[in-house]
Coordinates of C-alpha atoms in Angstrom, one line a residue:
X1 CA 41.1 -4.6 29.0
X2 CA 42.5 -3.3 25.7
X3 CA 40.6 -1.4 23.0
X4 CA 40.8 -4.6 20.8
X5 CA 39.1 -6.6 23.5
X6 CA 36.3 -4.1 23.8
X7 CA 35.8 -4.2 20.0
X8 CA 35.6 -8.0 20.2
X9 CA 33.0 -7.8 22.9
X10 CA 31.0 -5.4 20.7
X11 CA 31.1 -8.0 17.9
X12 CA 29.8 -10.7 20.2
X13 CA 27.1 -8.2 21.4
X14 CA 26.1 -7.6 17.8
X15 CA 25.8 -11.4 17.1
X16 CA 23.6 -11.8 20.3
X17 CA 21.2 -9.1 18.9
X18 CA 21.1 -10.7 15.5
X19 CA 20.3 -14.1 17.0
X20 CA 17.6 -12.7 19.3
X21 CA 14.3 -14.3 18.3
X22 CA 11.9 -12.1 20.3
X23 CA 13.0 -8.7 18.9
X24 CA 10.8 -7.2 16.1
X25 CA 12.7 -6.9 12.8
X26 CA 12.4 -3.1 12.8
X27 CA 13.6 -2.8 16.4
X28 CA 16.5 -5.1 15.6
X29 CA 17.5 -3.0 12.6
X30 CA 17.4 0.1 14.7
X31 CA 19.7 -1.4 17.3
X32 CA 22.2 -2.6 14.8
X33 CA 22.2 0.8 13.1
X34 CA 22.9 2.5 16.4
X35 CA 25.5 -0.1 17.3
X36 CA 27.6 1.0 14.3
X37 CA 27.8 4.5 15.8
X38 CA 28.9 3.0 19.2
X39 CA 31.6 0.9 17.5
X40 CA 33.0 4.0 15.7
X41 CA 32.9 6.0 19.0
X42 CA 35.0 3.3 20.8
X43 CA 37.5 3.2 17.9
X44 CA 37.9 6.9 17.7
X45 CA 38.1 7.5 21.4
X46 CA 40.2 4.4 21.9
X47 CA 38.2 3.4 25.0
X48 CA 39.8 0.5 26.8
X49 CA 37.4 0.0 29.7
X50 CA 33.6 0.0 30.3
X51 CA 31.8 -1.1 33.3
X52 CA 29.2 0.3 35.8
X53 CA 31.9 2.4 37.5
X54 CA 33.2 4.0 34.3
X55 CA 29.8 4.2 32.6
X56 CA 28.9 7.7 34.1
X57 CA 32.2 9.2 32.9
X58 CA 31.7 7.6 29.5
X59 CA 28.2 9.2 29.2
X60 CA 29.9 12.6 29.9
X61 CA 32.4 11.9 27.2
X62 CA 29.8 11.1 24.5
X63 CA 27.5 13.9 25.5
X64 CA 23.7 13.9 24.8
X65 CA 22.5 11.1 22.6
X66 CA 19.1 9.7 21.8
X67 CA 17.3 7.1 24.0
X68 CA 18.2 4.1 21.8
X69 CA 21.9 5.1 22.0
X70 CA 22.0 5.3 25.8
X71 CA 19.8 2.2 26.2
X72 CA 22.1 0.1 24.0
X73 CA 25.2 1.2 26.0
X74 CA 23.4 0.1 29.2
X75 CA 22.7 -3.3 27.6
X76 CA 26.3 -3.6 26.5
X77 CA 27.6 -3.0 30.0
X78 CA 25.2 -5.8 31.3
X79 CA 26.4 -8.0 28.4
X80 CA 30.0 -7.7 29.5
X81 CA 29.2 -8.5 33.1
X82 CA 26.6 -11.3 32.6
X83 CA 27.1 -12.5 29.0
X84 CA 23.4 -12.1 28.3
X85 CA 21.4 -9.6 26.2
X86 CA 18.3 -8.6 28.1
X87 CA 15.5 -6.6 26.5
X88 CA 12.7 -5.1 28.5
X89 CA 9.1 -4.1 27.9
X90 CA 10.0 -2.0 24.8
X91 CA 9.8 -5.1 22.6
X92 CA 6.6 -5.0 20.6
X93 CA 4.5 -8.1 20.1
X94 CA 6.8 -10.1 22.3
X95 CA 4.0 -12.5 23.5
X96 CA 2.4 -15.1 21.2
X97 CA -1.3 -15.2 22.0
X98 CA -2.5 -18.8 21.5
X99 CA -5.2 -20.8 23.3
X100 CA -6.7 -24.3 23.1
X101 CA -10.2 -25.5 22.7
X102 CA -13.3 -23.5 21.8
X103 CA -11.8 -20.1 22.9
X104 CA -8.7 -20.8 20.8
X105 CA -10.8 -21.2 17.6
X106 CA -12.8 -18.0 18.4
X107 CA -9.6 -16.1 19.2
X108 CA -8.0 -17.2 15.9
X109 CA -11.1 -16.1 13.9
X110 CA -11.2 -12.8 15.8
X111 CA -7.5 -12.1 15.0
X112 CA -7.9 -12.9 11.3
X113 CA -11.0 -10.7 11.1
X114 CA -9.4 -7.5 12.6
X115 CA -6.0 -8.0 10.8
X116 CA -7.2 -6.1 7.8
X117 CA -9.3 -3.6 9.7
X118 CA -7.0 -2.2 12.5
X119 CA -3.4 -1.0 12.8
X120 CA -0.9 -3.4 14.3
X121 CA -0.6 -1.5 17.6
X122 CA -4.4 -1.4 18.1
X123 CA -4.6 -5.2 17.3
X124 CA -1.9 -5.9 19.8
X125 CA -3.7 -3.8 22.5
X126 CA -6.9 -5.7 22.0
X127 CA -5.1 -9.1 22.1
X128 CA -3.3 -8.0 25.3
X129 CA -6.5 -6.8 26.9
X130 CA -8.5 -10.0 26.3
X131 CA -5.5 -12.3 27.1
X132 CA -6.6 -12.8 30.8
X133 CA -10.2 -13.5 29.7
X134 CA -9.2 -16.0 27.1
X135 CA -6.8 -17.7 29.5
X136 CA -9.7 -17.9 32.1
X137 CA -12.0 -19.5 29.5
X138 CA -9.3 -22.0 28.6
X139 CA -8.6 -22.9 32.2
X140 CA -12.3 -23.3 32.9
X141 CA -12.8 -25.4 29.8
X142 CA -15.6 -23.1 28.7
X143 CA -17.6 -24.7 25.9
X144 CA -20.2 -22.0 25.3
X145 CA -19.4 -18.3 25.5
X146 CA -22.2 -16.4 27.3
X147 CA -22.8 -13.3 29.4
X148 CA -22.6 -15.4 32.5
X149 CA -19.0 -16.4 31.6
X150 CA -18.0 -12.8 31.4
X151 CA -19.7 -12.0 34.7
X152 CA -17.9 -14.9 36.4
X153 CA -14.6 -13.7 34.9
X154 CA -15.2 -10.2 36.3
X155 CA -15.8 -11.6 39.8
X156 CA -12.7 -13.8 39.4
X157 CA -10.4 -11.1 38.2
X158 CA -8.6 -8.5 40.3
X159 CA -8.1 -5.4 38.1
X160 CA -5.2 -3.1 38.9
X161 CA -7.4 0.0 38.9
X162 CA -10.5 1.5 37.2
X163 CA -8.6 2.3 34.0
X164 CA -7.3 -1.3 33.8
X165 CA -10.9 -2.6 34.0
X166 CA -12.0 0.0 31.4
X167 CA -9.5 -1.2 28.8
X168 CA -9.9 -4.9 29.4
X169 CA -13.7 -4.9 29.5
X170 CA -13.9 -2.6 26.4
X171 CA -11.8 -5.1 24.5
X172 CA -13.9 -8.0 25.7
X173 CA -17.0 -6.1 24.6
X174 CA -15.4 -5.6 21.1
X175 CA -14.3 -9.3 21.1
X176 CA -17.9 -10.4 21.7
X177 CA -19.3 -8.1 19.1
X178 CA -17.0 -9.4 16.4
X179 CA -17.7 -13.1 17.4
X180 CA -21.4 -12.4 16.9
X181 CA -20.8 -10.9 13.4
X182 CA -18.7 -14.0 12.6
X183 CA -21.7 -16.2 13.6
X184 CA -19.5 -17.9 16.3
X185 CA -22.0 -17.0 19.1
X186 CA -25.8 -16.9 18.9
X187 CA -26.5 -13.6 20.7
X188 CA -24.7 -10.3 20.9
X189 CA -24.5 -9.5 24.6
X190 CA -21.7 -7.0 24.2
X191 CA -23.8 -4.0 25.3
X192 CA -24.8 -5.8 28.5
X193 CA -21.1 -5.8 29.6
X194 CA -20.8 -2.7 31.8
X195 CA -17.6 -0.8 31.3
X196 CA -16.4 1.6 34.1
X197 CA -15.7 5.2 33.2
X198 CA -12.2 6.0 32.1
X199 CA -10.4 8.3 34.6
X200 CA -8.6 10.9 32.5
X201 CA -6.1 13.5 33.5
X202 CA -7.0 17.2 33.3
X203 CA -7.3 17.7 29.5
X204 CA -4.9 20.1 27.8
X205 CA -6.0 22.6 25.2
X206 CA -5.5 21.1 21.7
X207 CA -6.6 24.1 19.6
X208 CA -4.3 26.7 18.0
X209 CA -5.9 29.7 16.5
X210 CA -5.3 30.7 12.8
X211 CA -3.1 33.6 14.0
X212 CA -1.1 31.3 16.2
X213 CA -0.6 28.8 13.3
X214 CA 0.6 31.7 11.1
X215 CA 3.2 32.6 13.8
X216 CA 4.2 28.9 14.1
X217 CA 4.7 28.7 10.3
X218 CA 6.8 31.8 10.2
X219 CA 8.9 30.7 13.2
X220 CA 10.6 27.8 11.3
X221 CA 14.2 29.1 10.9
X222 CA 15.2 29.6 7.3
X223 CA 18.8 29.1 8.1
X224 CA 18.1 25.6 9.3
X225 CA 19.4 22.8 7.0
X226 CA 16.0 21.1 7.3
X227 CA 13.9 24.3 6.6
X228 CA 12.0 22.9 3.6
X229 CA 11.5 19.5 5.1
X230 CA 10.1 21.0 8.4
X231 CA 7.9 23.4 6.4
X232 CA 6.5 20.6 4.3
X233 CA 5.6 18.5 7.4
X234 CA 4.0 21.6 9.0
X235 CA 2.0 22.4 5.8
X236 CA 0.7 18.8 5.6
X237 CA -0.4 19.0 9.2
X238 CA -2.0 22.4 9.0
X239 CA -3.8 22.0 5.7
X240 CA -4.9 18.3 5.9
X241 CA -4.6 17.4 9.6
X242 CA -2.8 14.1 8.5
X243 CA -1.5 11.7 11.1
X244 CA 2.3 11.6 11.5
X245 CA 2.5 8.0 10.2
X246 CA 0.6 9.0 7.0
X247 CA 2.9 11.9 6.5
X248 CA 5.9 9.7 6.9
X249 CA 4.5 7.1 4.5
X250 CA 3.5 9.6 1.8
X251 CA 4.9 8.4 -1.5
X252 CA 5.5 10.2 -4.8
X253 CA 3.0 7.9 -6.5
X254 CA 0.3 9.3 -4.0
X255 CA 0.6 12.7 -5.7
X256 CA -1.7 12.8 -8.8
X257 CA -0.8 16.1 -10.4
X258 CA -3.0 15.5 -13.5
X259 CA -6.2 15.4 -11.4
X260 CA -4.7 17.6 -8.6
X261 CA -5.3 15.0 -5.9
X262 CA -3.5 13.2 -3.1
X263 CA -4.4 9.5 -2.7
X264 CA -3.5 7.9 0.7
X265 CA -4.2 4.6 2.3
X266 CA -4.4 5.5 6.0
X267 CA -2.2 3.4 8.3
X268 CA -4.6 3.4 11.2
X269 CA -7.9 2.6 9.5
X270 CA -6.5 0.9 6.3
X271 CA -9.0 3.0 4.4
X272 CA -8.4 5.2 1.4
X273 CA -8.4 9.0 1.6
X274 CA -8.5 11.4 -1.3
X275 CA -7.6 15.0 -0.8
X276 CA -7.2 18.0 -3.1
X277 CA -3.6 18.8 -4.0
X278 CA -3.4 22.4 -2.8
X279 CA -1.0 24.8 -4.5
X280 CA 0.7 25.5 -1.1
X281 CA 1.3 21.8 -0.5
X282 CA 2.5 21.2 -4.1
X283 CA 5.0 24.1 -3.8
X284 CA 6.3 22.8 -0.5
X285 CA 6.9 19.4 -2.0
X286 CA 8.7 20.8 -5.0
X287 CA 10.9 23.1 -3.0
X288 CA 11.9 20.3 -0.6
X289 CA 12.7 18.0 -3.5
X290 CA 14.7 20.7 -5.3
X291 CA 16.8 22.1 -2.4
X292 CA 17.1 19.5 0.4
X293 CA 16.0 16.0 -0.5
X294 CA 18.7 13.6 -1.6
X295 CA 18.6 12.7 -5.3
X296 CA 17.6 9.0 -5.1
X297 CA 14.8 6.7 -6.3
X298 CA 13.3 5.9 -2.9
X299 CA 9.5 6.0 -2.9
X300 CA 8.9 8.1 0.2
X301 CA 8.7 11.9 -0.3
X302 CA 10.2 12.7 3.1
X303 CA 13.7 11.2 3.2
X304 CA 15.0 9.5 6.3
X305 CA 18.7 9.9 6.4
X306 CA 19.2 7.6 9.4
X307 CA 17.7 4.7 7.4
X308 CA 17.9 5.4 3.6
X309 CA 15.0 3.8 1.7
X310 CA 12.7 3.5 4.8
X311 CA 10.0 5.9 5.9
X312 CA 10.6 8.4 8.8
X313 CA 9.6 7.3 12.3
X314 CA 6.3 9.0 13.2
X315 CA 7.8 9.9 16.6
X316 CA 10.5 11.8 14.8
X317 CA 7.8 14.0 13.1
X318 CA 6.4 14.5 16.6
X319 CA 9.8 15.7 17.9
X320 CA 10.2 18.1 14.9
X321 CA 6.8 19.6 15.6
X322 CA 7.4 19.9 19.3
X323 CA 10.7 21.8 18.6
X324 CA 8.9 24.1 16.1
X325 CA 6.2 24.9 18.7
X326 CA 8.7 25.6 21.5
X327 CA 10.7 27.9 19.2
X328 CA 7.6 29.8 18.1
X329 CA 7.3 32.0 21.2
X330 CA 3.7 31.1 21.7
X331 CA 2.5 30.5 25.3
X332 CA 2.3 26.6 25.5
X333 CA 1.4 26.3 29.2
X334 CA -1.5 23.8 29.5
X335 CA -1.4 23.0 25.8
X336 CA -0.6 20.0 23.7
X337 CA 2.7 20.2 21.8
X338 CA 2.1 17.4 19.3
X339 CA 1.0 16.9 15.6
X340 CA -2.4 15.9 16.9
X341 CA -2.9 19.5 18.0
X342 CA -3.0 20.6 14.3
X343 CA -5.6 17.9 13.5
X344 CA -7.8 19.2 16.3
X345 CA -7.2 22.8 15.2
X346 CA -8.3 22.0 11.7
X347 CA -11.4 20.2 12.8
X348 CA -12.4 23.1 15.2
X349 CA -11.7 25.7 12.5
X350 CA -13.9 23.9 10.0
X351 CA -16.6 23.6 12.7
X352 CA -16.4 27.4 13.4
X353 CA -16.9 28.0 9.7
X354 CA -20.0 26.0 9.6
X355 CA -18.7 23.1 7.5
X356 CA -21.0 20.0 7.8
X357 CA -19.8 17.1 10.0
X358 CA -19.9 14.8 7.0
X359 CA -17.4 16.9 5.1
X360 CA -15.1 17.2 8.2
X361 CA -15.3 13.4 8.5
X362 CA -14.1 13.0 4.9
X363 CA -11.3 15.5 5.3
X364 CA -9.9 13.8 8.4
X365 CA -10.5 10.3 7.1
X366 CA -12.9 9.0 9.7
X367 CA -15.4 6.3 9.0
X368 CA -18.2 7.9 11.0
X369 CA -19.1 11.3 12.4
X370 CA -19.1 10.0 16.0
X371 CA -15.3 10.0 15.9
X372 CA -15.3 13.8 15.5
X373 CA -16.5 14.3 19.1
X374 CA -12.9 14.0 20.3
X375 CA -11.8 16.9 18.1
X376 CA -14.9 19.2 17.9
X377 CA -15.9 19.6 21.6
X378 CA -18.4 22.4 22.0
X379 CA -16.9 25.6 23.3
X380 CA -18.8 28.4 25.2
X381 CA -18.9 30.5 22.0
X382 CA -20.8 27.7 20.2
X383 CA -23.3 27.2 23.1
X384 CA -24.1 30.9 23.3
X385 CA -25.3 30.7 19.7
X386 CA -27.9 28.2 20.7
X387 CA -29.5 30.4 23.4
X388 CA -33.1 31.2 22.8
X389 CA -34.4 34.5 24.1
X390 CA -37.3 34.3 26.5
X391 CA -39.7 37.2 27.0
X392 CA -40.1 38.5 30.6
X393 CA -43.3 37.5 32.4
X394 CA -45.3 40.4 33.8
X395 CA -45.8 40.7 37.6
X396 CA -49.6 40.6 37.2
X397 CA -49.2 36.9 36.2
X398 CA -48.0 36.0 39.7
X399 CA -50.7 38.2 41.4
X400 CA -53.7 36.7 39.7
X401 CA -56.3 34.8 41.7
X402 CA -56.5 31.1 40.9
X403 CA -59.9 29.7 41.9

């Protein structure tokens, strides 16, 4: 097989990806972008053969690459051998959830209702979790949704494990609650549905102390070509506890310098969040734009060089933070190395300072104070403050005669 034949095979492989109907547009763009790098590699190295036998030596030749790069090479090998492009479980929203009859109408109304309330991933998780229940109702030709129908479904189903039951029944409970609010069922029996306890792994420590955060900020190498970008991301996490997706989608129009505010529409909750524009944050933005950011007219503050004009992948921000934490020299054993750690640290720090829960809720952008329980779990130091001193009882109390 010549180098030209390989390149022709890559062209056919590219066409197969373009014509694929189940791939999400963003995933497809990511694959096509990575495929350009693979084509250039094959041209420059003049590779004439690729199959399962030569694949291991090819990986040594190209060195360490990201997951998408290696996954696409694997798929290309399969394409040469089978003529088919197969994509696995990494395809988001690959299933179309549609049902007939009464349950179909309810499902459609439910999906429309939550479309503007929840993020795409949360919506998909709920739809996936209630899929078996809706399919059961469709197969049984259920005409009226009731608590008895749910109980029959539970007896009918064989859950994989306790956690599988937890997620599915939690989503069914949410489904019922929404249907009642939409006046599609007469009674709200959601609370009658018993959900088993979620089995969690041993929790890791999420909090970093103020001294540790100071060390982390100073550990970002100034000689790095992305020093100002990484510093900006870290400052936004430390000062505001923003989610990675909201940092990635932060636009220039969000910065209101006249009123010294930052206005954000949160991707997870779809709700607005207004924060004070701190001098430290403003300086970090200005330095990044002056010394590192490409001079373009794209709306997002943090530039994504891999895909100009688009916002940075949230997982890339996670990778950046993980690298900063590992280079900081702090003991990370048994601790989270993710952007969420800074969100938890901010919540706990504010709690330690006696800031009211309502204020912390507004800063973190939560709709209610119950959501803070995940971040502000009571520590021993907090519980000790609640101890009430009790005076000792004299021994004569126990020696008295009771008639």
